[in-house]
Coordinates of C-alpha atoms and ligand atoms in Angstrom, one line a residue:
X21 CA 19.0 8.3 29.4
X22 CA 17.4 11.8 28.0
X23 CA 17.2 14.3 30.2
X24 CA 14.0 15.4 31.7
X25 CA 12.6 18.7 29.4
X26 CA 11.5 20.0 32.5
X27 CA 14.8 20.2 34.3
X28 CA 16.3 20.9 31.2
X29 CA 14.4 24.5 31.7
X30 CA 14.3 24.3 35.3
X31 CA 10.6 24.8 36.1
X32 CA 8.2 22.5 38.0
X33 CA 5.4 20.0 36.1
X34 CA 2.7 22.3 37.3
X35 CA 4.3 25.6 35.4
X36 CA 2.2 27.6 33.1
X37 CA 2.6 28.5 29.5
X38 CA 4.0 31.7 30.6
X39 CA 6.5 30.3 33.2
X40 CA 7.4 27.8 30.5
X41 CA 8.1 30.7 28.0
X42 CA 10.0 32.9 30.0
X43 CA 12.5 30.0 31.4
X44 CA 12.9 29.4 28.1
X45 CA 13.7 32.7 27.3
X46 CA 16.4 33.0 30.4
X47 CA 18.1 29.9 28.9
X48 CA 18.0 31.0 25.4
X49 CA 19.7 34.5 26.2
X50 CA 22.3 32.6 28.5
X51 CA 23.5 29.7 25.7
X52 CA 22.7 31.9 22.6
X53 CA 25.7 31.0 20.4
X54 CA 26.5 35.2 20.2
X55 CA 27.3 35.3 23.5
X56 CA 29.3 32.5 23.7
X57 CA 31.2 32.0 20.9
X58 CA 33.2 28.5 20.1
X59 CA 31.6 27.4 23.2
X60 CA 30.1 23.7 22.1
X61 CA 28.8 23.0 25.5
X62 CA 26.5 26.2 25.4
X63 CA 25.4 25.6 21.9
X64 CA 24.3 21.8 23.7
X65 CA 22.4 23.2 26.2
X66 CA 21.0 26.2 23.6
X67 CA 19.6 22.9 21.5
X68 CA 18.5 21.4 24.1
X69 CA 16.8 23.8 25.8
X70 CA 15.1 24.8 22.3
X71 CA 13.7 21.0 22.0
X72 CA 12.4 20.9 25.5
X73 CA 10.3 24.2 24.7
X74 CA 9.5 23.0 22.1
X75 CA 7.4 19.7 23.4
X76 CA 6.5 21.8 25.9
X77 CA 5.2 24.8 24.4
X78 CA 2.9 22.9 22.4
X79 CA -0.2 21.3 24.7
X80 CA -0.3 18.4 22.6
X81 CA 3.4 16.9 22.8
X82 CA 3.3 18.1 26.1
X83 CA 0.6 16.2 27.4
X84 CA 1.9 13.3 25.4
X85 CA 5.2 13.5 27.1
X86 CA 3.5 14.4 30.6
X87 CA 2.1 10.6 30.3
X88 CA 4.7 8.5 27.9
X89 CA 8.0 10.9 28.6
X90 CA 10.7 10.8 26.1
X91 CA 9.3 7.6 24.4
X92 CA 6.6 9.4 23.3
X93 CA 8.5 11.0 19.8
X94 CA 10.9 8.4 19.5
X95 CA 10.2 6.1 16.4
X96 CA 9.7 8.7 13.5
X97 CA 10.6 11.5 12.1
X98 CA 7.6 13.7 13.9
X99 CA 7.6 16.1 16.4
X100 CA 10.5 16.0 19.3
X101 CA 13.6 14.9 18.1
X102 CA 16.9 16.6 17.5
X103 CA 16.5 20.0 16.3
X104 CA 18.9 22.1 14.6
X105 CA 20.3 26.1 14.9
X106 CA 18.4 26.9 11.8
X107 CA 15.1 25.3 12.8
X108 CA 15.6 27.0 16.3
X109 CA 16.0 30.4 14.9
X110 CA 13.1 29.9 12.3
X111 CA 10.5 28.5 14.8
X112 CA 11.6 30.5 18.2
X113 CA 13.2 33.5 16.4
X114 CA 10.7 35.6 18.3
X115 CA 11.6 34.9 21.7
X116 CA 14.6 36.5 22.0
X117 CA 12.9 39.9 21.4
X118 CA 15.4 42.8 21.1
X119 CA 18.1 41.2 23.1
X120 CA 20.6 41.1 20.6
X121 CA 19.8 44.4 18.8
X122 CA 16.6 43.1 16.8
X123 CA 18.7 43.0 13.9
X124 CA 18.3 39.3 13.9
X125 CA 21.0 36.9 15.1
X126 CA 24.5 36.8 13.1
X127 CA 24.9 33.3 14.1
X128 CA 22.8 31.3 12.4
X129 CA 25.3 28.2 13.0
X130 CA 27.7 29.9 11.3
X131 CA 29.1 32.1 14.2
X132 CA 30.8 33.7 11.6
X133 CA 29.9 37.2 13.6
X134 CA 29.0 40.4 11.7
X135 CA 25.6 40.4 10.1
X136 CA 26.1 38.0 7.8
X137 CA 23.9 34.2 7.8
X138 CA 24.1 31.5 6.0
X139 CA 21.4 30.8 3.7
X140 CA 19.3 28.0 3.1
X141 CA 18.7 26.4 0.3
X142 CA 15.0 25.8 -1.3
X143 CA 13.4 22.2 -0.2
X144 CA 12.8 19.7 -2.5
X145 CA 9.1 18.1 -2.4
X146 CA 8.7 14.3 -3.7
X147 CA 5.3 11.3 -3.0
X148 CA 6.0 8.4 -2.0
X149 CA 3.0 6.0 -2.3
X150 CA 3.2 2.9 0.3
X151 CA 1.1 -0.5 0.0
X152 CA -0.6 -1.2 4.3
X153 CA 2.0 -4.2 4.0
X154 CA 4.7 -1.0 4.5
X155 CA 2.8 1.1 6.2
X156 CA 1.7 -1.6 9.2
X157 CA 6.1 -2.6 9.6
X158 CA 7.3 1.1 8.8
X159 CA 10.0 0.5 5.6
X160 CA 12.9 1.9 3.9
X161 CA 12.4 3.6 0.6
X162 CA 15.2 4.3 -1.8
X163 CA 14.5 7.3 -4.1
X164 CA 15.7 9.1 -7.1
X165 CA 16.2 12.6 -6.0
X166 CA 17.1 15.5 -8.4
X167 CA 19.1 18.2 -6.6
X168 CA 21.2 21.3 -6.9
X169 CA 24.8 20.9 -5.3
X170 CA 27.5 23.2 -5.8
X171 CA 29.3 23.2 -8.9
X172 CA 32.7 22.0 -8.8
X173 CA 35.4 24.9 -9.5
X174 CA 32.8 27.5 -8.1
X175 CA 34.4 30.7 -6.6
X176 CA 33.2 33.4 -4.5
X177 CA 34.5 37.0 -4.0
X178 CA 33.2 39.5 -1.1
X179 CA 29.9 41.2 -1.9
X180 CA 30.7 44.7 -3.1
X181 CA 26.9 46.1 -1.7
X182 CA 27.5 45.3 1.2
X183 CA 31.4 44.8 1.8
X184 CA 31.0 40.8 2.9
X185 CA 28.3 41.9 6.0
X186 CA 25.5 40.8 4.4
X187 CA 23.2 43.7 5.8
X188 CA 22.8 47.3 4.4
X189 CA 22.2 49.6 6.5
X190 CA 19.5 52.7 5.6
X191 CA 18.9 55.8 7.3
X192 CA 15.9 57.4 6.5
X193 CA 14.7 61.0 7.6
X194 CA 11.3 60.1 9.4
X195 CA 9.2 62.8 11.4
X196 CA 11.0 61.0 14.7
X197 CA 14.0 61.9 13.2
X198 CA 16.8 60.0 11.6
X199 CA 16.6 56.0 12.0
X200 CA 19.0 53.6 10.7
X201 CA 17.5 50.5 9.9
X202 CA 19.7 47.0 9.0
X203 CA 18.5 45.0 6.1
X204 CA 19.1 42.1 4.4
X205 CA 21.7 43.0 1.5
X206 CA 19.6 42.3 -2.1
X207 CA 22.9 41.2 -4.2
X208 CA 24.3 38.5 -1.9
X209 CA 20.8 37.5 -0.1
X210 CA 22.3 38.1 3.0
X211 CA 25.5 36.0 2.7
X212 CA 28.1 38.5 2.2
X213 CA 29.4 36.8 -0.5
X214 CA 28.5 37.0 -4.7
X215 CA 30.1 34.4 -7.7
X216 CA 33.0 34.8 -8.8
X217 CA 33.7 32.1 -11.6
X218 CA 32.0 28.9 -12.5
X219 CA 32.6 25.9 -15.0
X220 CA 30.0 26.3 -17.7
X221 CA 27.9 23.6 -16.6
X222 CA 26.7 25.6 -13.2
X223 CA 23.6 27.8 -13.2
X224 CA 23.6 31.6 -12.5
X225 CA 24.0 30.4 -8.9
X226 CA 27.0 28.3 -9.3
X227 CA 24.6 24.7 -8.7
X228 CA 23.8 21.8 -10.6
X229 CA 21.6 19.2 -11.1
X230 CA 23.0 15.8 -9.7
X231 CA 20.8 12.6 -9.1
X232 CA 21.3 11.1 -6.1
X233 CA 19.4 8.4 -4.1
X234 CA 18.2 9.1 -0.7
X235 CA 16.9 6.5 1.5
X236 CA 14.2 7.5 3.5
X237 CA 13.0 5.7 6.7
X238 CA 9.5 5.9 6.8
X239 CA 8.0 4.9 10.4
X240 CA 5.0 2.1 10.7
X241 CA 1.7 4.1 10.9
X242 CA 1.5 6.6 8.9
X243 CA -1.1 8.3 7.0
X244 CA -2.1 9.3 3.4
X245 CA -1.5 13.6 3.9
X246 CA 1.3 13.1 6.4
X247 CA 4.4 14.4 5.5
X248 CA 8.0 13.5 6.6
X249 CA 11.4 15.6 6.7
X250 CA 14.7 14.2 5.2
X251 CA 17.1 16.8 6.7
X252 CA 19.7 18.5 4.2
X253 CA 18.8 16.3 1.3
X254 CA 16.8 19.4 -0.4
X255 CA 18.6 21.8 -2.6
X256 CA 22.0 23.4 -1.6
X257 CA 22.7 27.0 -1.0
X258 CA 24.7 29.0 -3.1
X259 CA 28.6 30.0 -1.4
X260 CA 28.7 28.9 2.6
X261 CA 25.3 28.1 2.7
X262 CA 23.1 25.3 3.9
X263 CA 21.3 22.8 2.2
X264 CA 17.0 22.7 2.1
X265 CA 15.0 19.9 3.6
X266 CA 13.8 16.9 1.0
X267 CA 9.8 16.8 2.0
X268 CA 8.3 13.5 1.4
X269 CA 4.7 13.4 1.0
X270 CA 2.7 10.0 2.1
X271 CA 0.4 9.0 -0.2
X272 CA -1.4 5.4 0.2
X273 CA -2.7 2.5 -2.2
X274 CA -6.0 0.8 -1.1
X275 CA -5.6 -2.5 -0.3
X276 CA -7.3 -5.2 -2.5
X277 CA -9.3 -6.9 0.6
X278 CA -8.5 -5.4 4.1
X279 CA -9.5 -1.8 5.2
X280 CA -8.8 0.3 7.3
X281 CA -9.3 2.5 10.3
X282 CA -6.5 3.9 12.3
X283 CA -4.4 1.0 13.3
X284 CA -6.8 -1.8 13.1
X285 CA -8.1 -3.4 9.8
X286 CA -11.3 -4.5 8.4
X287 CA -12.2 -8.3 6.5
X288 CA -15.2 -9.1 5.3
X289 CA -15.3 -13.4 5.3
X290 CA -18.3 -14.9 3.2
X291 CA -19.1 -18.2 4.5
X292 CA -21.9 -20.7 3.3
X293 CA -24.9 -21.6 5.3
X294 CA -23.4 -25.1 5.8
X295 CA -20.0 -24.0 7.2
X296 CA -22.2 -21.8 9.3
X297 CA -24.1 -24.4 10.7
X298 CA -21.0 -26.9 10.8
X299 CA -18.2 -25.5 11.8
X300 CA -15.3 -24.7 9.5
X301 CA -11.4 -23.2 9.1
X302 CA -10.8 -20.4 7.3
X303 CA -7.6 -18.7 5.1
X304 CA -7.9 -14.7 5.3
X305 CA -5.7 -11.5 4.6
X306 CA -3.7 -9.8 6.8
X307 CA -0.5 -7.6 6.4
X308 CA 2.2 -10.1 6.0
X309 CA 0.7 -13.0 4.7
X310 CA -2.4 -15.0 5.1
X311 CA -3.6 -16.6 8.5
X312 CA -6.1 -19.2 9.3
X313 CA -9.0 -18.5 11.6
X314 CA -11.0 -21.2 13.0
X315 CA -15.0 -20.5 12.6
X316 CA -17.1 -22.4 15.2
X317 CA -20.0 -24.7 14.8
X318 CA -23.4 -22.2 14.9
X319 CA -21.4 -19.1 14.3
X320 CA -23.9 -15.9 13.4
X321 CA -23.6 -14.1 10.7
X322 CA -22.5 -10.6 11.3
X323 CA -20.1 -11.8 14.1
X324 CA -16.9 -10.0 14.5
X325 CA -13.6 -11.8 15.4
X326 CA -11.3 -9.5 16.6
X327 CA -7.4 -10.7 15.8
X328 CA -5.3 -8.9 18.5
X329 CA -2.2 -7.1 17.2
X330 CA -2.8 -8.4 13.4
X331 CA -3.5 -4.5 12.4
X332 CA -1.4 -1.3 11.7
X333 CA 1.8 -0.5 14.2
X334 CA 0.9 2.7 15.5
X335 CA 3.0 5.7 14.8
X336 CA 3.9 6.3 18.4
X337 CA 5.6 3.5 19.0
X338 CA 2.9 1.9 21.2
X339 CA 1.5 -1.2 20.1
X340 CA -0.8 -2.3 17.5
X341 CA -4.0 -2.3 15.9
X342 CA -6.2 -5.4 15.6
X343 CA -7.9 -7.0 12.3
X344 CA -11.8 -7.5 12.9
X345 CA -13.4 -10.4 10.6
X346 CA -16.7 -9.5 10.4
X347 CA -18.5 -12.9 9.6
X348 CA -21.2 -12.8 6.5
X349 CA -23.2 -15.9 6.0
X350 CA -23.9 -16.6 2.2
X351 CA -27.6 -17.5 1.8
X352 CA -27.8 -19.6 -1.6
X353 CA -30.1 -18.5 -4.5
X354 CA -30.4 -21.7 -6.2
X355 CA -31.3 -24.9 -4.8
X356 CA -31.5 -28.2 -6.1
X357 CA -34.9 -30.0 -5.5
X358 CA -33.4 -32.0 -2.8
X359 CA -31.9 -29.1 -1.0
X360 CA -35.7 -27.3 -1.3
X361 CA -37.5 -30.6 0.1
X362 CA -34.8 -30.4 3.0
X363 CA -35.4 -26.8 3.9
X364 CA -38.8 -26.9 3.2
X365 CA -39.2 -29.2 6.1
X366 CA -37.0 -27.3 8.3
X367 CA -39.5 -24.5 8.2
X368 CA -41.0 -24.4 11.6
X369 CA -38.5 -26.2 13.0
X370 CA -37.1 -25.5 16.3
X371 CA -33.4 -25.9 16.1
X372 CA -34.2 -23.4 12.5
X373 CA -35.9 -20.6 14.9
X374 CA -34.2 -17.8 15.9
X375 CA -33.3 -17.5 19.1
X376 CA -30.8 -14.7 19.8
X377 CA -28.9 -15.1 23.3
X378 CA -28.4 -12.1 25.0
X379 CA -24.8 -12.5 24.6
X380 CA -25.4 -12.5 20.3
X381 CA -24.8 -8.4 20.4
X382 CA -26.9 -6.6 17.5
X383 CA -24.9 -5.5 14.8
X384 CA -25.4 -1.4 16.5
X385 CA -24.4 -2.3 20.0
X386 CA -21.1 -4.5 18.2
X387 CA -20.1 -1.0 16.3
X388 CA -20.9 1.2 19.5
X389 CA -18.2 -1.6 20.8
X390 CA -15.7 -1.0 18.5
X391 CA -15.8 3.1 18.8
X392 CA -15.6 3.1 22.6
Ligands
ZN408 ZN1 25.8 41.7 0.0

């Protein structure tokens, strides 16, 4: 059982944004990895704390978690889930103001002390195009992935700039007076550490190219635009670093007959004027094979069966869409002369009027229906 995010940051349901913020801030500054160094239990409670504030924080997660709780981000790789030091530092950097020197934090997951961080390396970016079948279950995808990894026989040696601390420091004459400022050292890129030697197939930065297959779990729901995060599969760093992200953009292929909307899904069914009028049993699409739908005797045309649960699962982990038949009756252009004598003398007839029961919806109030 996950703990509750606001317990976690010990403030009451009814706290403001600010409250929120600064009970953050109290539990950052208390598990910030400088202060307690080696400690695993305080780097727990800083991640956790991070991952509460940061459903929280944001008014949209936090009013989805206010109603679903926890369940609300399980399922996919969106929004809640485990975060890491780097992601912390990157996205809630801020918070922690000029508590520990504004010099930026030398931890980093590294705790390697001094000024020196580990550097991240660049994110890969690959599409992945999905048919509805694997966008309505969610799927697996296995895919080719050209990265940089460390070079085997790489070595490293101190950085002479900036003696292995991965900051310079400056002091400039300013008309305040002297100031010292810390900056990322320029040779190493802030890792305190430059290339030694490398085998001959390495690039300048001691990487090489290696193919490798990442499988990807992509979550039922999504939507062309959306884009997922493999964690660590991107490009590695040079020397201690850590590896870059893999972004997978979603892109989606149109669907020969069904359409859709969200989670549900659209079918246009032709019928004929005699399965209309008699009654008949139809094969359609749907997302995982075909399924038979019975049509009643008399059924209107622009009638819309709604198939609960037969559309898209939806990305939140909460149910289904549904697929909507809509019902189009197929009025014949050529008749033989039988067929004309026959509806020639159904012209005037009373079962051939129209006569709409109140309960035969026009096609505007069935769409104002199916937007409510
Ligand atoms: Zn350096």
């Amino acid at each position: 059982m996950k703990e509750d995010f606001y317990e976690i940051l010990g403030v009451s349901k009814s706290a403001s944004a600010a409250d929120i913020k600064k009970a953050y801030r109290k539990k950052a500054l208390q598990y910030h990895p400088d202060k307690n160094p080696g400690d695993a239990k305080a780097e727990e409670m800083f991640k956790k704390s991070a991952e509460a504030y940061e459903v929280l924080s944001d008014p949209n997660k936090k009013a989805k978690y206010d109603q679903f709780g926890h369940a609300a981000f399980e399922g996919g790789g969106f929004g809640g889930g485990g975060m890491n030091m780097d992601d912390i530092f990157s996205q809630f950097g801020d918070i922690f103001g000029s508590a520990f020197g504004g010099g930026g934090f030398s931890g980093f997951g590294g705790f390697g002390g001094g000024g020196q961080r580990r550097v991240k390396g660049s994110n890969l970016r690959i599409r992945v195009k999905l048919t509805l079948e694997e966008i309505a279950n969610g799927v697996e995808k296995k895919v080719k992935v050209r990265r940089k990894i460390q070079a085997e026989g790489v070595t490293y040696k101190t950085c002479s700039t900036c003696n292995g601390r991965g900051q310079v420091t400056k002091i400039q004459n300013t008309i305040l007076g002297r100031m010292q400022t810390a900056a990322t050292c320029n040779t190493c890129g802030g890792s305190g550490q430059v290339l030694d030697g490398k085998p001959g197939d390495a690039d300048a930065q001691g990487l090489k190219i290696s193919e490798e297959t990442v499988s990807i779990n992509i979550p039922a729901g999504v939507e062309e635009g959306m884009q997922l995060k493999v964690p660590g599969k991107g490009n590695d760093a040079p020397g201690n670093g850590i590896p870059g992200d893999l972004l997978v953009a979603i892109e989606t292929q149109e669907h020969e007959t069904l359409k859709r909307e969200g989670d549900n899904l659209h079918y246009d069914l032709y019928i004929s004027i005699s399965d209309a009028i008699l009654g008949t049993s139809k094969e359609i699409d749907a997302v995982g094979g075909k399924v038979r739908i019975k049509l009643e005797p008399g059924i209107q045309s622009g009638k819309i069966l709604r198939l609960r649960g037969k559309g898209i699962s939806s990305l939140n982990g909460y149910g289904s869409g549904d697929l909507l038949v809509h019902v189009n009756v197929w009025t014949p252009k050529e008749l033989s002369k039988e067929q004309k004598e026959f509806f020639e003398r159904m012209q005037g007839n009373e079962n051939f009027e129209p006569k709409p029961e109140k309960s035969d919806k026009s096609f505007f109030e069935k769409v104002k229906d199916m937007f409510s």
